[in-house]
PDB file of C-alpha atoms in Angstrom:
ATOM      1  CA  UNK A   1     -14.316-133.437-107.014  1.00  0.00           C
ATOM      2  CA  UNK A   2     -17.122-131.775-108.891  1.00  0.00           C
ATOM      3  CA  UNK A   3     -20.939-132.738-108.153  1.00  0.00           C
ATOM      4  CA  UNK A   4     -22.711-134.723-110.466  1.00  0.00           C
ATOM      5  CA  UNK A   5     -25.541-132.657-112.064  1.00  0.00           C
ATOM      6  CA  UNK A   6     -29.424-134.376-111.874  1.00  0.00           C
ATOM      7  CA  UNK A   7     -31.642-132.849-113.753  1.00  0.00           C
ATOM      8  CA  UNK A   8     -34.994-133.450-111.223  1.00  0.00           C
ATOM      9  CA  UNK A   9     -38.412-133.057-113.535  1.00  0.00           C
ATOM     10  CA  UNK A  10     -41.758-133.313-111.959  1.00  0.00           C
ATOM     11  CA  UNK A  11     -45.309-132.938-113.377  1.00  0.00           C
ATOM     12  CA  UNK A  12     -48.742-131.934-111.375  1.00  0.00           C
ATOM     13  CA  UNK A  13     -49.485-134.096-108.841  1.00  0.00           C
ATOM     14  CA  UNK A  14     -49.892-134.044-105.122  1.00  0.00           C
ATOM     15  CA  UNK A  15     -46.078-134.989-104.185  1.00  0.00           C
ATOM     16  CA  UNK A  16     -44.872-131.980-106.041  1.00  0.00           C
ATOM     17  CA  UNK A  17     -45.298-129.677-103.692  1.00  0.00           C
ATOM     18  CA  UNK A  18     -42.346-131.363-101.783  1.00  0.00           C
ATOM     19  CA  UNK A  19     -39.842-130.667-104.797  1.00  0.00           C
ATOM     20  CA  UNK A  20     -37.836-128.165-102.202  1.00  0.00           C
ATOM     21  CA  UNK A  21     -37.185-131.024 -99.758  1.00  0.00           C
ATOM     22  CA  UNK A  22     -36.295-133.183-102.350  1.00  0.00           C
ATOM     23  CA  UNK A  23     -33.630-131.356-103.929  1.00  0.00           C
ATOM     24  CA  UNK A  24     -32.018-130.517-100.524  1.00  0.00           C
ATOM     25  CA  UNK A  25     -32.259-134.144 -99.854  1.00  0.00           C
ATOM     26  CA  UNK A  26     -30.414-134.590-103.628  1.00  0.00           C
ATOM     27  CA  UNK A  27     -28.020-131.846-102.896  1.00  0.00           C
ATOM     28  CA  UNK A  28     -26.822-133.244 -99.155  1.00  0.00           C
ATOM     29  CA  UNK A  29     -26.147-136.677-101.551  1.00  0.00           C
ATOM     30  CA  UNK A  30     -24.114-134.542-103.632  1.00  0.00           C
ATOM     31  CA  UNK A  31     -25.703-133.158-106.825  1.00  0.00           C
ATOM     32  CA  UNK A  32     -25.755-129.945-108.355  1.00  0.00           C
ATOM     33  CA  UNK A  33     -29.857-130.186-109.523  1.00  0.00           C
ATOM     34  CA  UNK A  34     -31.450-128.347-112.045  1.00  0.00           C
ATOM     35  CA  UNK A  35     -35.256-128.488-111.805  1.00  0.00           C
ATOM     36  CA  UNK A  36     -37.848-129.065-114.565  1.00  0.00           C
ATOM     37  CA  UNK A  37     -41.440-128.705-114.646  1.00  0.00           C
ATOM     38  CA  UNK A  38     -44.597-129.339-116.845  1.00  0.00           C
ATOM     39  CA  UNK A  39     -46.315-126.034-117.353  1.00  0.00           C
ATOM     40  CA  UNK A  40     -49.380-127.394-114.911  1.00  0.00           C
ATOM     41  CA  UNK A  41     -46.300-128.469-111.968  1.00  0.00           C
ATOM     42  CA  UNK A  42     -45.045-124.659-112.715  1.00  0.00           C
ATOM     43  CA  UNK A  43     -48.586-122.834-111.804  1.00  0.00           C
ATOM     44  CA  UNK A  44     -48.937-125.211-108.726  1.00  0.00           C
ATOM     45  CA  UNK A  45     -45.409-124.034-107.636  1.00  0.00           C
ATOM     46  CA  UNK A  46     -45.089-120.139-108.869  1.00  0.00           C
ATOM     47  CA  UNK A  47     -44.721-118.758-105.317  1.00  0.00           C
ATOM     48  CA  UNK A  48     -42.267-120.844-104.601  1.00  0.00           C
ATOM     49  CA  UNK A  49     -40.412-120.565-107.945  1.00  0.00           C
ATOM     50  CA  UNK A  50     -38.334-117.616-106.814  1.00  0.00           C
ATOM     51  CA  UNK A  51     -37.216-119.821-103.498  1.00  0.00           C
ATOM     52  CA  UNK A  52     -36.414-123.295-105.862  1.00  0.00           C
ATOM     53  CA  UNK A  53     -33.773-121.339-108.000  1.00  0.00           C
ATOM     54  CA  UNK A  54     -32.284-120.170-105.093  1.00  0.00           C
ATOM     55  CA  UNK A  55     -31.987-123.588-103.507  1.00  0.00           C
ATOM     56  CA  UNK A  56     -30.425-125.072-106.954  1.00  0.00           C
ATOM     57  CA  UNK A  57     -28.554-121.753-108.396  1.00  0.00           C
ATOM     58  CA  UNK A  58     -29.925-122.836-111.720  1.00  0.00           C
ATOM     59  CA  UNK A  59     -33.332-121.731-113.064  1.00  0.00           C
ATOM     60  CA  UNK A  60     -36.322-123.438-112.949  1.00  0.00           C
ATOM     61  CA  UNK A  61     -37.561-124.397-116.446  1.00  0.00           C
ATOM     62  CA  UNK A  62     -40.386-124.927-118.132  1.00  0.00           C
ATOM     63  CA  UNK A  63     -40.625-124.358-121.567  1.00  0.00           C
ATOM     64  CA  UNK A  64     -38.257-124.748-124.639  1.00  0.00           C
ATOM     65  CA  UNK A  65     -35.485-122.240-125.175  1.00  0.00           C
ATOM     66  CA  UNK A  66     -35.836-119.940-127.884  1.00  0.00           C
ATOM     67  CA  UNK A  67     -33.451-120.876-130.807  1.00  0.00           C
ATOM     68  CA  UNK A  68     -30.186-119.615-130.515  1.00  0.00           C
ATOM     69  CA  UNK A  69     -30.504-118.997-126.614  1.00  0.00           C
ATOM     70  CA  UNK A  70     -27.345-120.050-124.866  1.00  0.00           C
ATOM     71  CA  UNK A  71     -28.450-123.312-122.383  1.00  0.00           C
ATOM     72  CA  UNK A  72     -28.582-122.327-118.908  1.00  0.00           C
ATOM     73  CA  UNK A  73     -27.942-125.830-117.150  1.00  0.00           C
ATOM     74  CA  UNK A  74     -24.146-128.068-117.577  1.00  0.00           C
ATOM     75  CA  UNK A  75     -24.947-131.199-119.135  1.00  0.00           C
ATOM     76  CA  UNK A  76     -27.111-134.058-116.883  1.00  0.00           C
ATOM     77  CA  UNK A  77     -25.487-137.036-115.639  1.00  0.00           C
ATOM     78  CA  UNK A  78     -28.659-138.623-114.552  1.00  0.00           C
ATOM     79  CA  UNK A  79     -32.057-137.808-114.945  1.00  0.00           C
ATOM     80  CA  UNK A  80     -35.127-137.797-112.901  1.00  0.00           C
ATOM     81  CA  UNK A  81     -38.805-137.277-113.727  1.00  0.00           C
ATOM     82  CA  UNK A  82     -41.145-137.933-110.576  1.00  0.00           C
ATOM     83  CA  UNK A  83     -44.353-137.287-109.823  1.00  0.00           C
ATOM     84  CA  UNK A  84     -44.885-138.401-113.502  1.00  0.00           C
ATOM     85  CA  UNK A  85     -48.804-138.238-113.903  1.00  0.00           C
ATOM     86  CA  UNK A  86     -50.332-140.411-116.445  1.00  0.00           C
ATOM     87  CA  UNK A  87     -50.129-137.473-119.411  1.00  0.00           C
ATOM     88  CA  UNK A  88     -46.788-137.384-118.497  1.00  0.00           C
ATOM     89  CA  UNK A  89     -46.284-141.197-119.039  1.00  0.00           C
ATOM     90  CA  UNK A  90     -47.813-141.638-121.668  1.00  0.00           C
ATOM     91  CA  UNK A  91     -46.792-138.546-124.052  1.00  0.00           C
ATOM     92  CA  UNK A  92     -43.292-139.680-123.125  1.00  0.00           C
ATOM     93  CA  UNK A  93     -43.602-143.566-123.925  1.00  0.00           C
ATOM     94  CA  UNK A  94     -45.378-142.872-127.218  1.00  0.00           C
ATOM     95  CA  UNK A  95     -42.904-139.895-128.067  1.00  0.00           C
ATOM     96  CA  UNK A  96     -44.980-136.860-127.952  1.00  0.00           C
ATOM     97  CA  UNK A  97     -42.997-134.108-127.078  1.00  0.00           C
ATOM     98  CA  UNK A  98     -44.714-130.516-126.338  1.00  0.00           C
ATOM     99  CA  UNK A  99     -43.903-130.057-122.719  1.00  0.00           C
ATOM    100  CA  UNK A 100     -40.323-129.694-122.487  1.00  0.00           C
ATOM    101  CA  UNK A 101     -39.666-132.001-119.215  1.00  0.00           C
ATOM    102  CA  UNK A 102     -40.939-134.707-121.598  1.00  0.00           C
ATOM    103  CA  UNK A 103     -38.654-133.398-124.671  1.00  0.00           C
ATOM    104  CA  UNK A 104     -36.067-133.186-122.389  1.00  0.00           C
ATOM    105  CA  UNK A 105     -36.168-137.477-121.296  1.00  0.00           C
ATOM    106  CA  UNK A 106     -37.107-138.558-124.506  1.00  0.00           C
ATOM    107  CA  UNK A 107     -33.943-137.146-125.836  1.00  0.00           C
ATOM    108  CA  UNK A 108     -31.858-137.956-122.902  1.00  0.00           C
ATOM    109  CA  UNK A 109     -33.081-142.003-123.672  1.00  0.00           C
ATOM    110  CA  UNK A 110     -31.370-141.341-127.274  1.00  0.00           C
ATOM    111  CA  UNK A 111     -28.547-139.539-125.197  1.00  0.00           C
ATOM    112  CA  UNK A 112     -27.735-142.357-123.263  1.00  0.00           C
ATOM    113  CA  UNK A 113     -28.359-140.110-119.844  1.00  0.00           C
ATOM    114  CA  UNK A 114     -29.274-142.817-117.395  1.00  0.00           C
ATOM    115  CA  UNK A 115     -33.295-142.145-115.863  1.00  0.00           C
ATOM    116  CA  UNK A 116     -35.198-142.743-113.288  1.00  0.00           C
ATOM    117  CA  UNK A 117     -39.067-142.150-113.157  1.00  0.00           C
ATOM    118  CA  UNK A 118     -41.355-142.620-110.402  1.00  0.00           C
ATOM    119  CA  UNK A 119     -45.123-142.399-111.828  1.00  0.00           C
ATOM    120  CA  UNK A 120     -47.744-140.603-109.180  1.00  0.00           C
ATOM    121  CA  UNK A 121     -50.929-142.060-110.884  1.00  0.00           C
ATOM    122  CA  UNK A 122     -54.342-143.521-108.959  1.00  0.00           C
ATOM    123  CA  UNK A 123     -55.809-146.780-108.848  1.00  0.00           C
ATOM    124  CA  UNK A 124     -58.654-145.953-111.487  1.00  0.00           C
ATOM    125  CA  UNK A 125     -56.277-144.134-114.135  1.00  0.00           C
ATOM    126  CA  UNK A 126     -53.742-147.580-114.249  1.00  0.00           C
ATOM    127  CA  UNK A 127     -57.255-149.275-115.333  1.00  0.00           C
ATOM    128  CA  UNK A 128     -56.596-147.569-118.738  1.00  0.00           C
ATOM    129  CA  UNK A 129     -54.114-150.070-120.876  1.00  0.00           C
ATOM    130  CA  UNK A 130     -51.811-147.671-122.400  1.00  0.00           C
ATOM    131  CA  UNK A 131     -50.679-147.028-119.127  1.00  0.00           C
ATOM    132  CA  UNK A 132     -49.229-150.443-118.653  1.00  0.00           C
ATOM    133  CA  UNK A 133     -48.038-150.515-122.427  1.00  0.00           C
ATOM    134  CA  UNK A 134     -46.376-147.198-121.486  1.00  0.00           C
ATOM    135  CA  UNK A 135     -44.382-148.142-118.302  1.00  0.00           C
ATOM    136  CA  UNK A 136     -43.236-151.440-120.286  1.00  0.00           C
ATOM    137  CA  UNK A 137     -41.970-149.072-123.524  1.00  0.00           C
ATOM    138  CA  UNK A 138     -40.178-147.089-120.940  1.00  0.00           C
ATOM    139  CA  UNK A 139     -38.658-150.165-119.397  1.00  0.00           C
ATOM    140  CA  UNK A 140     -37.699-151.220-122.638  1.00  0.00           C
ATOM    141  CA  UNK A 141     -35.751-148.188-123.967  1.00  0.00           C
ATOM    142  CA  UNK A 142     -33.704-148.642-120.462  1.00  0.00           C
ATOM    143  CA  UNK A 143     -35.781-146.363-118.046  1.00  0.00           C
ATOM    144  CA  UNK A 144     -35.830-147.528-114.641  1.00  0.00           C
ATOM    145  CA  UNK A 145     -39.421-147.238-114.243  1.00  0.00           C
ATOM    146  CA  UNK A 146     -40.368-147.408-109.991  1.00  0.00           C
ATOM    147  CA  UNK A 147     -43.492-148.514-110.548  1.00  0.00           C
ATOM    148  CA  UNK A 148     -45.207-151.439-108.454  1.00  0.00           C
ATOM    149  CA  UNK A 149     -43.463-153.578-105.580  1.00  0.00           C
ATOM    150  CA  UNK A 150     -40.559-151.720-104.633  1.00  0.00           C
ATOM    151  CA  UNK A 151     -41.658-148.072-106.229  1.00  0.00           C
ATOM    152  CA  UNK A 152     -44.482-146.246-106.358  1.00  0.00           C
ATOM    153  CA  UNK A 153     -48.021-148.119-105.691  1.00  0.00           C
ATOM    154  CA  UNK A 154     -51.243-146.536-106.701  1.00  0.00           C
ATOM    155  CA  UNK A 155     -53.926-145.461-104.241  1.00  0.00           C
ATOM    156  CA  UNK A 156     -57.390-145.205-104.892  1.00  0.00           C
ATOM    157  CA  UNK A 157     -58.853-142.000-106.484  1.00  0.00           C
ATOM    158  CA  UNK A 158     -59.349-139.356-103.835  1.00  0.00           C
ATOM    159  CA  UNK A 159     -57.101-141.584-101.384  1.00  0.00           C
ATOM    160  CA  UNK A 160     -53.622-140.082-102.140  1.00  0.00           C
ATOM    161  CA  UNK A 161     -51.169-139.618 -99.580  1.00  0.00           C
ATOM    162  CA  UNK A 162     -48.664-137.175-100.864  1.00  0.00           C
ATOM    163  CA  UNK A 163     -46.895-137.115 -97.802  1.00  0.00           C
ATOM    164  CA  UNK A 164     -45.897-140.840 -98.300  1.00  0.00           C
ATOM    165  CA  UNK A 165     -44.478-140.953-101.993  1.00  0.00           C
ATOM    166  CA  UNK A 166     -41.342-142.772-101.973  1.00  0.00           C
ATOM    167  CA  UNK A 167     -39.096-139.837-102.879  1.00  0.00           C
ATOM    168  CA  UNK A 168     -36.219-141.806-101.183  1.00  0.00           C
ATOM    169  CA  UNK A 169     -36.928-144.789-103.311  1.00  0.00           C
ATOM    170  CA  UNK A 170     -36.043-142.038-106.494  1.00  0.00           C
ATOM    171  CA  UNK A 171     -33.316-140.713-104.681  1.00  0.00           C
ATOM    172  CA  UNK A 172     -31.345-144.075-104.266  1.00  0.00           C
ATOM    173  CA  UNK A 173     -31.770-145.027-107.959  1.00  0.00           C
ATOM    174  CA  UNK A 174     -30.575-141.560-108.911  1.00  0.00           C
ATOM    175  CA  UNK A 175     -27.665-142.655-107.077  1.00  0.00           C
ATOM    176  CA  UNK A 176     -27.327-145.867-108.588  1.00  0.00           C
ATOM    177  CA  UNK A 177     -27.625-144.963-112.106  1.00  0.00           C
ATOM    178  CA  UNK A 178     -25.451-141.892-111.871  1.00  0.00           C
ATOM    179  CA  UNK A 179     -21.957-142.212-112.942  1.00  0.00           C
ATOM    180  CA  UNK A 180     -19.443-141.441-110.335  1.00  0.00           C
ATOM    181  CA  UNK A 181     -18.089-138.009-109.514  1.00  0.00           C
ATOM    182  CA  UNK A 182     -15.874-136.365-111.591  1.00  0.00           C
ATOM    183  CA  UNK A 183     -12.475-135.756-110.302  1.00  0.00           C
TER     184      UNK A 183
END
């Protein structure tokens, strides 16, 4: 049986920091993960960067390949993008691609990958209304967005508790949405 590949993306906030216990937590459910960043998430993590492609065997990415550069990850089955800040929503929703975790799930929607995303955004920045016209254009083009009751619920600014994101929550629709292994 061969592991299904998740392709786990994460942009700067607070809850990144934990990306090494998540994708031992992804592996021990039996994926092969390949780990994406924003450029931001990739300065927050560098010391660590070594340790993280270790952990998944695959490099950690960041930025666009150069044309004609040979892909250095097998094909996602699922995709997941958590924390995903508020940039990170919205650039996505309305298509703007320059960071290539965001490339990266706005092709996989056209793809057909299935995708989870768990936002990491406070109380204040949901305030703004393309945030809410964001998570519903995600929802609409098939994203499960865990956002609200039964995802991720925003604290107030200053008030985050990074040790209690719901990583579990992104884990088990991962699992969900993944196809089953391949023989």
């Amino acid at each position: 049986m061969t592991s299904r590949v998740l392709y786990l993306f994460g942009s700067a906030a607070p809850p990144v920091l934990d990306l090494a216990r998540v994708v031992a937590d992804a592996q021990e459910r039996g994926f092969d993960v390949c780990l994406g960043l924003t450029p931001t998430a990739a300065r927050w993590l560098e010391p660590r960067l070594a340790e993280l492609e270790r952990a998944t065997g695959h490099p950690v990415r960041s930025e666009y390949k150069q044309p004609g550069e040979p892909d250095v990850w097998p094909k996602a089955d699922v995709i997941a993008f958590a924390p995903v800040t508020f940039n990170s929503v919205n650039a996505w929703a309305l298509g703007l691609t320059r960071d290539f975790v965001v490339g990266v799930v706005a092709e996989g929607i056209g793809k057909g990958i299935p995708v989870a995303a768990m936002p990491c955004v406070n109380a204040a920045y949901v305030q703004h209304r393309q945030f809410e016209r964001s998570v519903t254009e995600l929802r609409k083009m098939g994203v499960e967005v865990l956002y609200g009751e039964g995802g991720f619920v925003p604290n107030q600014p200053g008030q985050g508790r990074p040790g209690e994101y719901p990583w579990h929550l992104l884990l088990d629709a991962v699992e969900r949405l993944a196809p089953q292994p391949r023989a």
